XYZ file of N, CA and C in Angstrom:
696
model
N -85.002 147.780 -6.626
C -84.088 148.157 -7.709
C -83.828 146.946 -8.588
N -83.898 147.125 -9.876
C -83.754 146.003 -10.789
C -82.301 145.764 -11.137
N -82.030 144.531 -11.605
C -80.691 144.193 -12.069
C -80.495 144.634 -13.515
N -81.570 144.959 -14.206
C -81.510 145.256 -15.632
C -81.094 146.681 -15.901
N -80.093 146.858 -16.788
C -79.669 148.200 -17.145
C -80.758 148.942 -17.879
N -81.509 148.228 -18.773
C -82.555 148.891 -19.540
C -83.657 149.400 -18.629
N -84.062 148.567 -17.665
C -85.120 148.988 -16.751
C -84.655 150.136 -15.890
N -83.351 150.109 -15.533
C -82.821 151.133 -14.657
C -82.828 152.499 -15.341
N -82.582 152.543 -16.638
C -82.484 153.801 -17.358
C -83.768 154.599 -17.270
N -84.893 153.927 -17.407
C -86.157 154.636 -17.389
C -86.559 155.044 -15.981
N -86.001 154.385 -14.981
C -86.439 154.632 -13.608
C -85.573 155.651 -12.886
N -84.321 155.863 -13.313
C -83.436 156.738 -12.566
C -82.346 157.295 -13.470
N -81.478 158.096 -12.868
C -80.393 158.715 -13.623
C -79.328 157.680 -14.002
N -78.533 157.964 -15.045
C -77.442 157.043 -15.416
C -76.430 156.888 -14.282
N -75.741 155.759 -14.297
C -74.667 155.523 -13.332
C -73.491 156.412 -13.714
N -73.051 157.250 -12.789
C -71.972 158.198 -13.044
C -70.630 157.533 -12.732
N -69.743 157.482 -13.743
C -68.488 156.742 -13.608
C -67.286 157.667 -13.774
N -66.312 157.503 -12.889
C -65.012 158.173 -12.991
C -63.974 157.123 -13.376
N -63.196 157.393 -14.425
C -62.159 156.468 -14.903
C -60.792 156.997 -14.497
N -59.989 156.130 -13.867
C -58.681 156.556 -13.357
C -57.603 155.567 -13.810
N -56.703 156.027 -14.673
C -55.597 155.187 -15.140
C -54.534 156.102 -15.732
N -53.264 155.772 -15.525
C -52.209 156.630 -16.038
C -51.925 156.372 -17.516
N -52.563 155.369 -18.103
C -52.406 155.098 -19.534
C -53.619 155.633 -20.285
N -53.371 156.603 -21.163
C -54.468 157.248 -21.880
C -55.242 156.260 -22.751
N -54.542 155.304 -23.349
C -55.213 154.345 -24.217
C -56.229 153.513 -23.436
N -55.868 153.120 -22.228
C -56.789 152.342 -21.395
C -57.990 153.191 -20.996
N -57.726 154.449 -20.621
C -58.839 155.343 -20.264
C -59.797 155.501 -21.433
N -59.236 155.716 -22.639
C -60.070 155.912 -23.824
C -60.891 154.657 -24.136
N -60.273 153.487 -24.026
C -60.978 152.233 -24.305
C -62.137 152.032 -23.341
N -61.884 152.288 -22.067
C -62.942 152.150 -21.063
C -64.054 153.161 -21.302
N -63.658 154.401 -21.599
C -64.654 155.463 -21.814
C -65.542 155.138 -23.012
N -64.950 154.642 -24.091
C -65.737 154.305 -25.272
C -66.710 153.161 -24.990
N -66.239 152.146 -24.259
C -67.103 151.008 -23.943
C -68.280 151.423 -23.072
N -68.014 152.304 -22.120
C -69.073 152.725 -21.190
C -70.007 153.751 -21.820
N -69.459 154.625 -22.670
C -70.281 155.663 -23.298
C -71.334 155.073 -24.225
N -71.106 153.849 -24.682
C -72.072 153.199 -25.573
C -73.291 152.672 -24.822
N -73.231 152.697 -23.489
C -74.332 152.169 -22.679
C -75.294 153.292 -22.284
N -76.600 153.136 -22.527
C -77.551 154.218 -22.230
C -77.732 154.511 -20.745
N -77.385 153.548 -19.897
C -77.590 153.742 -18.457
C -76.308 154.098 -17.720
N -75.236 154.410 -18.467
C -73.951 154.745 -17.851
C -73.422 156.044 -18.451
N -72.904 156.921 -17.597
C -72.328 158.193 -18.055
C -70.924 158.355 -17.469
N -69.932 158.549 -18.332
C -68.566 158.826 -17.872
C -68.488 160.317 -17.539
N -68.313 160.638 -16.263
C -68.341 162.043 -15.832
C -66.952 162.649 -15.697
N -65.903 161.810 -15.723
C -64.557 162.358 -15.608
C -63.487 161.306 -15.798
N -62.265 161.770 -16.073
C -61.104 160.895 -16.215
C -59.938 161.507 -15.448
N -59.136 160.648 -14.811
C -57.963 161.107 -14.074
C -56.784 160.209 -14.426
N -55.564 160.768 -14.376
C -54.375 160.011 -14.750
C -53.543 159.571 -13.554
N -53.930 159.958 -12.345
C -53.233 159.485 -11.148
C -54.171 159.569 -9.950
N -53.737 158.981 -8.832
C -54.599 158.903 -7.662
C -54.954 160.239 -7.052
N -54.003 161.156 -7.034
C -54.261 162.467 -6.437
C -55.353 163.200 -7.206
N -55.253 163.175 -8.529
C -56.269 163.807 -9.363
C -57.614 163.114 -9.189
N -57.581 161.792 -8.996
C -58.817 161.026 -8.814
C -59.572 161.469 -7.568
N -58.853 161.658 -6.472
C -59.492 162.088 -5.223
C -60.113 163.465 -5.399
N -59.382 164.372 -6.057
C -59.895 165.727 -6.276
C -61.150 165.711 -7.145
N -61.126 164.903 -8.225
C -62.284 164.833 -9.115
C -63.479 164.170 -8.434
N -63.216 163.117 -7.680
C -64.309 162.425 -6.992
C -65.016 163.351 -6.019
N -64.237 164.165 -5.314
C -64.815 165.102 -4.356
C -65.712 166.122 -5.063
N -65.354 166.490 -6.281
C -66.118 167.491 -7.026
C -67.277 166.876 -7.815
N -67.037 165.694 -8.409
C -68.033 165.102 -9.302
C -68.976 164.121 -8.613
N -68.560 163.577 -7.472
C -69.348 162.612 -6.707
C -69.854 161.464 -7.590
N -68.946 160.693 -8.182
C -69.355 159.589 -9.059
C -69.999 158.448 -8.272
N -70.828 157.678 -8.965
C -71.402 156.483 -8.348
C -70.369 155.367 -8.287
N -69.557 155.279 -9.351
C -68.550 154.216 -9.460
C -67.242 154.809 -9.958
N -66.123 154.378 -9.376
C -64.797 154.752 -9.869
C -64.081 153.498 -10.354
N -63.642 153.508 -11.613
C -62.807 152.446 -12.167
C -61.365 152.919 -12.040
N -60.561 152.248 -11.217
C -59.263 152.831 -10.862
C -58.122 151.826 -10.927
N -57.042 152.224 -11.588
C -55.826 151.423 -11.660
C -55.175 151.351 -10.285
N -54.499 150.247 -10.008
C -53.782 150.107 -8.735
C -52.445 150.838 -8.781
N -51.680 150.638 -9.846
C -50.331 151.206 -9.954
C -50.357 152.508 -10.746
N -50.117 153.626 -10.077
C -50.114 154.932 -10.749
C -49.092 155.855 -10.099
N -48.611 156.873 -10.836
C -47.667 157.840 -10.265
C -48.362 158.779 -9.278
N -47.530 159.507 -8.518
C -47.966 160.491 -7.518
C -48.724 159.851 -6.358
N -49.813 159.174 -6.652
C -50.559 158.468 -5.608
C -51.178 157.226 -6.229
N -50.950 156.057 -5.610
C -51.454 154.825 -6.216
C -52.946 154.647 -5.937
N -53.513 153.611 -6.553
C -54.938 153.392 -6.446
C -55.410 153.031 -5.056
N -54.573 152.353 -4.274
C -54.953 151.972 -2.908
C -55.152 153.218 -2.049
N -54.168 154.129 -2.086
C -54.277 155.361 -1.303
C -55.412 156.241 -1.823
N -55.582 156.275 -3.143
C -56.665 157.070 -3.720
C -58.021 156.517 -3.303
N -58.145 155.191 -3.241
C -59.405 154.583 -2.802
C -59.744 155.014 -1.379
N -58.739 155.034 -0.519
C -58.966 155.481 0.865
C -59.455 156.930 0.880
N -58.818 157.768 0.052
C -59.207 159.174 0.002
C -60.612 159.371 -0.530
N -60.963 158.616 -1.567
C -62.302 158.736 -2.151
C -63.362 158.256 -1.158
N -63.113 157.129 -0.493
C -64.099 156.613 0.456
C -64.264 157.553 1.646
N -63.204 158.296 1.982
C -63.295 159.254 3.086
C -64.135 160.469 2.705
N -64.000 160.929 1.455
C -64.710 162.149 1.047
C -66.065 161.859 0.410
N -66.164 160.722 -0.301
C -67.438 160.356 -0.958
C -67.725 158.879 -0.656
N -68.201 158.573 0.553
C -68.383 157.167 0.954
C -69.310 156.371 0.049
N -70.219 157.049 -0.639
C -71.180 156.337 -1.482
C -70.573 155.819 -2.784
N -69.397 156.310 -3.161
C -68.764 155.871 -4.417
C -68.297 154.423 -4.297
N -68.700 153.599 -5.254
C -68.226 152.217 -5.327
C -66.944 152.200 -6.161
N -65.943 151.468 -5.701
C -64.646 151.479 -6.372
C -64.310 150.104 -6.934
N -63.994 150.088 -8.233
C -63.500 148.877 -8.887
C -62.029 149.088 -9.200
N -61.168 148.258 -8.647
C -59.746 148.360 -8.907
C -59.404 147.618 -10.201
N -58.586 148.247 -11.041
C -58.114 147.659 -12.293
C -56.627 147.375 -12.169
N -56.200 146.170 -12.501
C -54.794 145.850 -12.320
C -54.361 144.676 -13.188
N -53.075 144.597 -13.445
C -52.521 143.422 -14.118
C -52.128 142.363 -13.095
N -52.235 142.695 -11.808
C -51.765 141.811 -10.743
C -52.927 141.144 -10.025
N -52.765 139.842 -9.740
C -53.746 139.173 -8.890
C -53.068 138.694 -7.601
N -52.015 139.419 -7.205
C -51.311 139.069 -5.971
C -52.223 139.245 -4.771
N -52.118 138.318 -3.812
C -52.972 138.353 -2.632
C -52.875 139.675 -1.874
N -51.650 140.194 -1.759
C -51.459 141.412 -0.975
C -52.178 142.598 -1.618
N -52.069 142.721 -2.953
C -52.759 143.806 -3.644
C -54.266 143.699 -3.467
N -54.786 142.489 -3.637
C -56.223 142.265 -3.501
C -56.690 142.629 -2.102
N -55.959 142.158 -1.109
C -56.353 142.392 0.279
C -56.289 143.881 0.616
N -55.239 144.556 0.189
C -55.110 145.984 0.469
C -56.208 146.784 -0.221
N -56.585 146.361 -1.439
C -57.660 147.050 -2.154
C -58.974 146.934 -1.404
N -59.282 145.754 -0.907
C -60.526 145.560 -0.155
C -60.497 146.364 1.135
N -59.369 146.351 1.833
C -59.272 147.139 3.076
C -59.425 148.623 2.804
N -59.002 149.061 1.612
C -59.105 150.480 1.261
C -60.533 150.878 0.889
N -61.416 149.891 0.754
C -62.811 150.199 0.460
C -63.279 149.800 -0.922
N -62.422 149.095 -1.692
C -62.828 148.673 -3.034
C -63.929 147.623 -2.960
N -64.888 147.716 -3.862
C -65.989 146.769 -3.938
C -65.726 145.705 -4.988
N -64.924 146.039 -5.979
C -64.629 145.099 -7.047
C -63.171 145.119 -7.428
N -62.734 144.089 -8.126
C -61.327 143.947 -8.483
C -61.276 143.253 -9.838
N -60.897 143.989 -10.881
C -60.857 143.450 -12.246
C -59.430 143.388 -12.760
N -59.063 142.256 -13.341
C -57.782 142.177 -14.030
C -57.903 142.860 -15.386
N -56.820 143.475 -15.837
C -56.872 144.254 -17.075
C -57.020 143.401 -18.329
N -56.926 142.078 -18.189
C -57.167 141.237 -19.365
C -58.649 140.893 -19.520
N -59.496 141.524 -18.697
C -60.934 141.308 -18.813
C -61.419 141.788 -20.188
N -62.420 141.126 -20.726
C -63.007 141.562 -21.993
C -63.654 142.930 -21.790
N -63.359 143.877 -22.678
C -63.862 145.241 -22.516
C -65.388 145.271 -22.493
N -66.025 144.326 -23.183
C -67.485 144.269 -23.201
C -68.077 143.848 -21.861
N -67.232 143.294 -20.977
C -67.713 142.868 -19.661
C -67.701 144.004 -18.634
N -67.036 145.106 -18.967
C -66.881 146.190 -17.998
C -68.213 146.855 -17.639
N -69.102 147.161 -18.600
C -70.383 147.768 -18.211
C -71.163 146.928 -17.213
N -71.189 145.612 -17.400
C -71.891 144.738 -16.463
C -71.245 144.795 -15.080
N -69.916 144.907 -15.051
C -69.215 145.027 -13.772
C -69.610 146.319 -13.058
N -69.704 147.409 -13.810
C -70.111 148.693 -13.236
C -71.521 148.595 -12.667
N -72.434 147.992 -13.445
C -73.805 147.841 -12.947
C -73.841 146.978 -11.688
N -73.057 145.910 -11.691
C -73.061 144.992 -10.551
C -72.649 145.655 -9.254
N -71.537 146.371 -9.273
C -71.085 147.005 -8.031
C -72.024 148.135 -7.626
N -72.616 148.818 -8.622
C -73.567 149.878 -8.293
C -74.803 149.319 -7.611
N -75.162 148.076 -7.951
C -76.315 147.427 -7.328
C -75.958 146.777 -5.993
N -74.683 146.869 -5.583
C -74.300 146.346 -4.280
C -73.569 145.023 -4.299
N -73.253 144.514 -5.495
C -72.523 143.250 -5.578
C -71.021 143.483 -5.375
N -70.345 142.461 -4.842
C -68.888 142.479 -4.803
C -68.382 141.823 -6.078
N -67.387 142.419 -6.691
C -66.891 141.934 -7.972
C -65.535 141.263 -7.778
N -65.572 139.998 -7.406
C -64.344 139.238 -7.215
C -64.587 137.853 -7.771
N -63.750 137.427 -8.736
C -63.981 136.122 -9.338
C -63.548 135.006 -8.385
N -63.963 133.754 -8.645
C -63.662 132.659 -7.713
C -62.186 132.487 -7.397
N -61.316 132.679 -8.407
C -59.878 132.526 -8.155
C -59.396 133.583 -7.171
N -59.888 134.817 -7.349
C -59.506 135.882 -6.426
C -60.104 135.645 -5.035
N -61.324 135.116 -4.997
C -61.948 134.827 -3.707
C -61.093 133.830 -2.923
N -60.543 132.835 -3.623
C -59.680 131.861 -2.953
C -58.431 132.534 -2.386
N -57.857 133.468 -3.157
C -56.686 134.196 -2.673
C -57.048 135.060 -1.466
N -58.233 135.676 -1.531
C -58.668 136.530 -0.431
C -58.872 135.712 0.838
N -59.468 134.528 0.694
C -59.660 133.653 1.855
C -58.315 133.287 2.458
N -57.309 133.059 1.602
C -55.966 132.764 2.100
C -55.435 133.914 2.940
N -55.660 135.147 2.477
C -55.215 136.307 3.240
C -55.987 136.437 4.539
N -57.294 136.129 4.504
C -58.092 136.158 5.729
C -57.529 135.178 6.752
N -57.145 134.006 6.274
C -56.591 132.999 7.174
C -55.302 133.503 7.821
N -54.438 134.107 7.015
C -53.194 134.657 7.552
C -53.474 135.751 8.575
N -54.427 136.626 8.238
C -54.761 137.707 9.154
C -55.337 137.164 10.445
N -56.203 136.166 10.329
C -56.818 135.583 11.512
C -55.770 135.015 12.455
N -54.749 134.364 11.891
C -53.673 133.821 12.733
C -52.888 134.938 13.413
N -52.595 136.003 12.652
C -51.823 137.115 13.211
C -52.593 137.847 14.310
N -53.926 137.891 14.138
C -54.752 138.639 15.085
C -55.210 137.803 16.274
N -54.840 136.522 16.293
C -55.389 135.612 17.305
C -55.046 136.014 18.733
N -53.922 136.720 18.916
C -53.519 137.113 20.266
C -54.012 138.498 20.659
N -54.610 139.217 19.713
C -55.026 140.587 20.010
C -56.428 140.617 20.603
N -56.596 141.201 21.797
C -57.944 141.277 22.370
C -58.820 142.240 21.578
N -60.126 141.975 21.482
C -61.033 142.914 20.809
C -60.957 144.292 21.442
N -60.964 145.331 20.610
C -60.820 146.696 21.099
C -62.124 147.281 21.620
N -63.233 146.921 20.995
C -64.533 147.462 21.364
C -65.558 146.334 21.342
N -66.682 146.502 22.044
C -67.741 145.491 21.938
C -68.147 145.300 20.486
N -68.247 144.050 20.064
C -68.563 143.744 18.675
C -70.072 143.687 18.490
N -70.631 144.401 17.485
C -72.073 144.336 17.247
C -72.516 142.897 17.011
N -73.655 142.537 17.542
C -74.135 141.164 17.415
C -74.949 141.000 16.141
N -74.562 140.020 15.340
C -75.325 139.661 14.153
C -76.202 138.461 14.461
N -77.334 138.364 13.787
C -78.207 137.209 13.965
C -77.559 135.975 13.339
N -78.091 134.800 13.679
C -77.557 133.560 13.112
C -77.643 133.586 11.590
N -78.767 134.087 11.050
C -78.940 134.140 9.602
C -77.947 135.122 8.974
N -77.727 136.261 9.619
C -76.757 137.235 9.112
C -75.354 136.641 9.086
N -75.026 135.836 10.103
C -73.716 135.189 10.112
C -73.603 134.160 8.985
N -74.700 133.441 8.702
C -74.700 132.505 7.578
C -74.417 133.236 6.275
N -75.091 134.362 6.081
C -74.890 135.158 4.868
C -73.453 135.648 4.786
N -72.920 136.123 5.903
C -71.558 136.648 5.922
C -70.544 135.556 5.578
N -70.756 134.342 6.067
C -69.843 133.238 5.740
C -69.844 132.946 4.235
N -71.012 133.028 3.620
C -71.103 132.755 2.186
C -70.516 133.903 1.364
N -70.681 135.143 1.836
C -70.024 136.284 1.191
C -68.505 136.074 1.213
N -68.003 135.575 2.338
C -66.560 135.351 2.482
C -66.042 134.290 1.520
N -66.940 133.432 1.025
C -66.546 132.414 0.059
C -66.618 132.927 -1.377
N -66.973 134.211 -1.537
C -67.011 134.805 -2.863
C -68.343 134.655 -3.572
N -69.380 134.224 -2.857
C -70.688 134.035 -3.490
C -71.394 135.367 -3.708
N -72.144 135.462 -4.820
C -72.967 136.643 -5.044
C -74.359 136.421 -4.453
N -75.221 137.436 -4.538
C -76.539 137.341 -3.909
C -77.350 136.157 -4.435
N -77.299 135.925 -5.746
C -78.076 134.838 -6.332
C -77.618 133.491 -5.798
N -76.299 133.312 -5.696
C -75.760 132.042 -5.185
C -76.093 131.842 -3.714
N -76.035 132.919 -2.945
C -76.373 132.832 -1.519
C -77.848 132.482 -1.346
N -78.705 133.127 -2.146
C -80.140 132.848 -2.074
C -80.425 131.372 -2.353
N -79.761 130.828 -3.368
C -79.961 129.421 -3.712
C -79.463 128.512 -2.596
N -78.329 128.850 -2.017
C -77.741 128.034 -0.954
C -78.633 128.000 0.285
N -79.246 129.138 0.620
C -80.035 129.246 1.851
C -81.542 129.099 1.614
N -81.930 128.885 0.356
C -83.349 128.726 0.006
C -84.176 129.951 0.400
N -83.639 131.119 0.092
C -84.343 132.373 0.341
C -84.254 133.225 -0.931
N -84.985 134.340 -0.964
C -84.990 135.173 -2.159
C -83.754 136.082 -2.195
N -83.435 136.585 -3.400
C -82.320 137.516 -3.529
C -82.589 138.799 -2.745
N -83.842 139.257 -2.732
C -84.168 140.463 -1.965
C -83.909 140.262 -0.483
N -84.210 139.056 0.010
C -83.940 138.759 1.421
C -82.443 138.792 1.693
N -81.653 138.254 0.758
C -80.192 138.306 0.911
C -79.724 139.758 0.953
N -80.237 140.582 0.028
C -79.858 141.999 -0.002
C -80.187 142.672 1.324
N -81.345 142.352 1.883
C -81.735 142.944 3.166
C -80.786 142.515 4.282
N -80.399 141.237 4.273
C -79.457 140.759 5.291
C -78.109 141.471 5.159
N -77.618 141.608 3.918
C -76.332 142.283 3.697
C -76.425 143.730 4.158
N -77.524 144.400 3.832
C -77.706 145.794 4.249
C -77.706 145.906 5.782
N -78.376 144.965 6.453
C -78.408 144.987 7.919
C -77.024 144.747 8.506
N -76.259 143.833 7.891
C -74.896 143.558 8.356
C -74.044 144.825 8.260
N -74.099 145.499 7.112
C -73.296 146.710 6.927
C -73.735 147.819 7.872
N -75.042 147.944 8.095
C -75.536 148.959 9.028
C -75.036 148.690 10.444
N -75.121 147.441 10.872
C -74.696 147.094 12.236
C -73.193 147.310 12.437
N -72.411 146.971 11.410
C -70.956 147.094 11.519
C -70.451 148.474 11.097
N -71.363 149.309 10.587
C -71.028 150.666 10.141
C -69.925 150.634 9.085
N -70.150 149.794 8.068
C -69.192 149.632 6.980
C -69.888 149.887 5.649
N -69.074 149.971 4.570
C -69.610 150.364 3.274
C -69.725 149.231 2.268
N -68.990 148.139 2.445
C -69.020 147.078 1.435
C -69.025 145.708 2.096
N -69.443 144.728 1.303
C -69.526 143.354 1.780
C -68.167 142.829 2.241
N -67.128 143.103 1.439
C -65.830 142.558 1.786
C -65.214 143.262 2.989
N -65.515 144.541 3.181
C -65.094 145.213 4.411
C -65.698 144.498 5.614
N -66.942 144.049 5.482
C -67.605 143.344 6.581
C -66.897 142.037 6.893
N -66.457 141.330 5.839
C -65.737 140.075 6.055
C -64.403 140.336 6.758
N -63.665 141.363 6.292
C -62.392 141.716 6.931
C -62.608 142.023 8.408
N -63.624 142.829 8.693
C -63.925 143.209 10.082
C -64.261 141.971 10.917
N -65.104 141.096 10.358
C -65.558 139.931 11.110
C -64.411 138.984 11.433
N -63.478 138.834 10.475
C -62.313 137.983 10.738
C -61.423 138.628 11.798
N -61.203 139.934 11.660
C -60.334 140.640 12.605
C -60.861 140.564 14.034
N -62.177 140.670 14.174
C -62.791 140.643 15.500
C -63.165 139.230 15.960
N -62.716 138.248 15.160
C -62.937 136.831 15.482
C -64.419 136.475 15.570
N -65.232 137.182 14.800
C -66.639 136.808 14.651
C -66.770 135.665 13.654
N -65.766 135.530 12.783
C -65.860 134.613 11.658
C -64.533 133.922 11.466
N -64.558 132.620 11.273
C -63.351 131.863 10.971
C -63.429 131.385 9.527
N -62.397 131.666 8.749
C -62.339 131.250 7.364
C -61.588 129.923 7.281
N -62.253 128.914 6.719
C -61.613 127.592 6.632
C -61.518 127.144 5.196
């Protein structure tokens, strides 16, 4: 699978996107930006989390762009509902907050990406393509906050015995997982380990298969919780 949106258009169907935000102006801005892209199709819009879960179940989007703070049901709970009914949907959380707790809860709920609402609107299509291709969308500042939360969680979990036998990862898979935990993308990991990006993708896929998880950051959360990985 290519990283290029143009190449992707000729090879497969457009990326199906669901937009979820309680502010109509934000929904319209996102929809207009995405509709201009030939490889992206906006298949639905929702104004709260409950409606988002219902639409996702019916429309089966590839990517959901979802606000964190919404009436009736917030984005965190909606993300859990969407991942339960449509596990293949990649979720990008949209928020004005970069608080550690919000970020951590979003990742635990199954979000693959996390965008602040001050992001340039022209950057959103690339973000959609990135998460659809399997990348985690967390900038370095957020990665640092996430590592801080991992450290706190690791301390809290230090006295808890493992509940089940932990799947064994290879030494190389553990190396990849440590670099994912530092917020690195596939290209950066490949450069660090002197391997190809495709090899990194294969390692990430094997890690998720072994741990029976859906996203890179879920794997990091699991590994810290089960004391497979120490974040320093």
